[in-house]
XYZ file of C-alpha atoms in Angstrom:
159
model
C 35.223 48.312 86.300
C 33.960 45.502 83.867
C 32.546 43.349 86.903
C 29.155 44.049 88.520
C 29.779 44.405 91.799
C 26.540 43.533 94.292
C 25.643 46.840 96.195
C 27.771 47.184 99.752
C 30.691 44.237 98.584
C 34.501 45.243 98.493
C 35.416 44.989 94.971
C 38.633 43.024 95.874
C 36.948 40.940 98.370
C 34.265 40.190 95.927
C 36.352 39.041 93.104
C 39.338 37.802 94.656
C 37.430 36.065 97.666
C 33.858 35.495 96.527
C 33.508 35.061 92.812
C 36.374 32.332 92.442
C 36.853 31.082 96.212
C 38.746 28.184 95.170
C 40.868 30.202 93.608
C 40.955 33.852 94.655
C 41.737 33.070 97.838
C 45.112 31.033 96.910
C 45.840 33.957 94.506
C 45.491 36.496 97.692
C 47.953 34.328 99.479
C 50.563 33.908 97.359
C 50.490 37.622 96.303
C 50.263 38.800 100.219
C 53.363 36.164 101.206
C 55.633 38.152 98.147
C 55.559 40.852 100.877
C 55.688 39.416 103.833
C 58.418 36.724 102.929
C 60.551 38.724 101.214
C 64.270 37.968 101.952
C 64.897 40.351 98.955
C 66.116 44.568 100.026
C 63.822 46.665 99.572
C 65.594 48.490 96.987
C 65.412 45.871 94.225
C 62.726 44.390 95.018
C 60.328 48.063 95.272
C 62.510 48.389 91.214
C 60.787 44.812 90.380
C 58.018 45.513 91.350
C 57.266 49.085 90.209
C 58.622 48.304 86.573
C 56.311 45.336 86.533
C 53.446 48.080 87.782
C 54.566 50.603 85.188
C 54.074 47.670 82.638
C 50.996 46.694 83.710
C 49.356 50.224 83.513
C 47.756 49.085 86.982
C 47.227 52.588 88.892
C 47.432 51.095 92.033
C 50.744 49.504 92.115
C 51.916 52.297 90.297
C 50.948 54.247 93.399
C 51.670 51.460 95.798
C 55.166 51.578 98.233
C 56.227 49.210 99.754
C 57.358 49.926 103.782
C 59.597 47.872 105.585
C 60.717 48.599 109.179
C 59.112 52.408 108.445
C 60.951 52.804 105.269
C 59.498 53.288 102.191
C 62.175 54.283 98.678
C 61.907 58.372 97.759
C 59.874 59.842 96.217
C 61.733 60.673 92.656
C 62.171 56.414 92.586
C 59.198 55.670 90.396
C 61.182 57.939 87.652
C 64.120 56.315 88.488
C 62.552 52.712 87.467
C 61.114 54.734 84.211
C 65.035 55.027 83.420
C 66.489 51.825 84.993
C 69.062 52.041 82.336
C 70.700 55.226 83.411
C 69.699 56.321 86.393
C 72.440 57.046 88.749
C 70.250 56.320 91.667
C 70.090 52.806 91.525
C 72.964 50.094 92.380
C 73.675 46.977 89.971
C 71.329 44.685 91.764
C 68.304 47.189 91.558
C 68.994 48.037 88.273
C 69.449 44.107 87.359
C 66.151 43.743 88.845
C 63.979 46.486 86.949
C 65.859 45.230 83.806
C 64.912 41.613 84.878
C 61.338 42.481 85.524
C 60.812 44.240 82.436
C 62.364 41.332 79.913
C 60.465 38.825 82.186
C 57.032 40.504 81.134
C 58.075 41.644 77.638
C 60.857 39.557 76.003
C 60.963 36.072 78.570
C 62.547 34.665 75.391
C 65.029 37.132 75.246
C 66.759 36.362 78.516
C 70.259 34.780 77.536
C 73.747 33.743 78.762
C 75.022 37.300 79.249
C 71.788 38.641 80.955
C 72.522 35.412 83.467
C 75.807 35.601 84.124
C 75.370 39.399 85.164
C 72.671 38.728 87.216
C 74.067 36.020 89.120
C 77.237 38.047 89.472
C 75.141 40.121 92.035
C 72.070 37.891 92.967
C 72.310 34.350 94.666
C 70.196 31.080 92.791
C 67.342 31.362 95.584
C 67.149 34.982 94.976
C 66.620 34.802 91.690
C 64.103 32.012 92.013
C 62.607 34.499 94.624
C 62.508 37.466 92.605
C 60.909 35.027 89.536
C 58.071 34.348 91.909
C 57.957 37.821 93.012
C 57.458 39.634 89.382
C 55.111 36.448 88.299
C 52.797 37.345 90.967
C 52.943 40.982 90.195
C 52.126 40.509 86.190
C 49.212 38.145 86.883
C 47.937 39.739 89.438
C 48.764 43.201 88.590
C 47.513 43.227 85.048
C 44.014 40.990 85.989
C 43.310 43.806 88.638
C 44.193 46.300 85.328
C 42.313 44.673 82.883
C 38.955 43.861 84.943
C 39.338 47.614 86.153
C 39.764 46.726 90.194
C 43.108 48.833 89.943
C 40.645 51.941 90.669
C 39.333 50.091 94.173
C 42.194 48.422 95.007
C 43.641 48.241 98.642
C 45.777 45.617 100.055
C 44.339 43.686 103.097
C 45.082 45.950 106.849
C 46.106 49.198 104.316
C-alpha cells in the first residue's frame, strides 16, 4: 500500500471516508448503489464486472462475488469471463456484457455501429445506460483501489 495509514484506521475507511470526505464518501455511494440498484441479472452483470476486475489487476474484485437472493455464479465463471469469446457457458447478453466491459476500458473508441446494434438486439436503452454506469464505477474505482494498493485490505461495507 502506497498510503500511510494512521495506526488502528480501516484502510478503506481512511481513504475513501477520511482523506477526501467530500469526495470519498460520494465515490462509496455511487459504487455501493451499482449493487444494490441493480435491475441488471446477475449473470451479465457478475461478466461486467469481473472482466472489468480482471482488467484492473485489482485482487479483490477479482475475488469478489456478487450474491443475490443467496446466489452467487459457479465457481469455474471467473475462467469463463477470461474466455468471454468462446465460452459455452455464457448466453448472448453475458457474453455482450464481458465484451462490452472490456472495449469500454480498453478500446472506448472502438465501439461502433455493429457492436451497437448487437447489443441492443439483447439489452434495452436504460440497460445499457445502466451497465455504462455500472463498469465506469468498477474501472475508477477498481483500478484507484489497485493502483494505491487498498485491493490487499479491501472489504465492502457489512462483508
Amino acid at each position: 500500500m502506497i498510503i500511510d495509514i494512521p495506526e488502528g484506521k480501516d484502510p478503506i475507511g481512511y481513504v475513501w471516508g477520511e482523506m477526501v470526505p467530500g469526495i470519498g464518501v460520494a465515490a462509496a455511494a455511487f459504487s455501493l448503489s451499482v449493487y444494490e440498484h441493480s435491475t441488471l441479472g446477475l449473470r451479465e452483470f457478475e461478466a461486467a464486472r469481473l472482466r472489468i476486475a480482471q482488467i484492473n489487476g485489482c485482487l479483490f474484485c477479482q475475488d469478489w462475488r456478487t450474491e443475490r437472493d443467496g446466489q452467487k455464479v459457479e465457481a469455474e465463471f471467473a475462467d469463463a469471463v477470461t474466455n468471454w469469446r468462446t465460452t459455452d457457458l455464457f448466453d448472448e447478453r453475458a457474453r455482450l456484457a464481458a465484451e462490452y466491459a472490456e472495449r469500454y476500458a480498453t478500446d472506448h473508441h472502438g465501439l461502433d455501429d455493429e457492436f451497437w446494434s448487437r447489443m441492443f438486439e439483447h439489452y434495452s436503452q436504460a440497460e445499457v445506460v445502466e451497465l455504462s454506469m455500472s463498469i465506469g464505477s468498477w474501472l475508477a474505482f477498481g483500478r484507484l483501489n489497485r493502483v494505491l494498493g487498498l485491493d490487499t485490505v479491501c472489504v465492502l461495507p457489512g462483508h
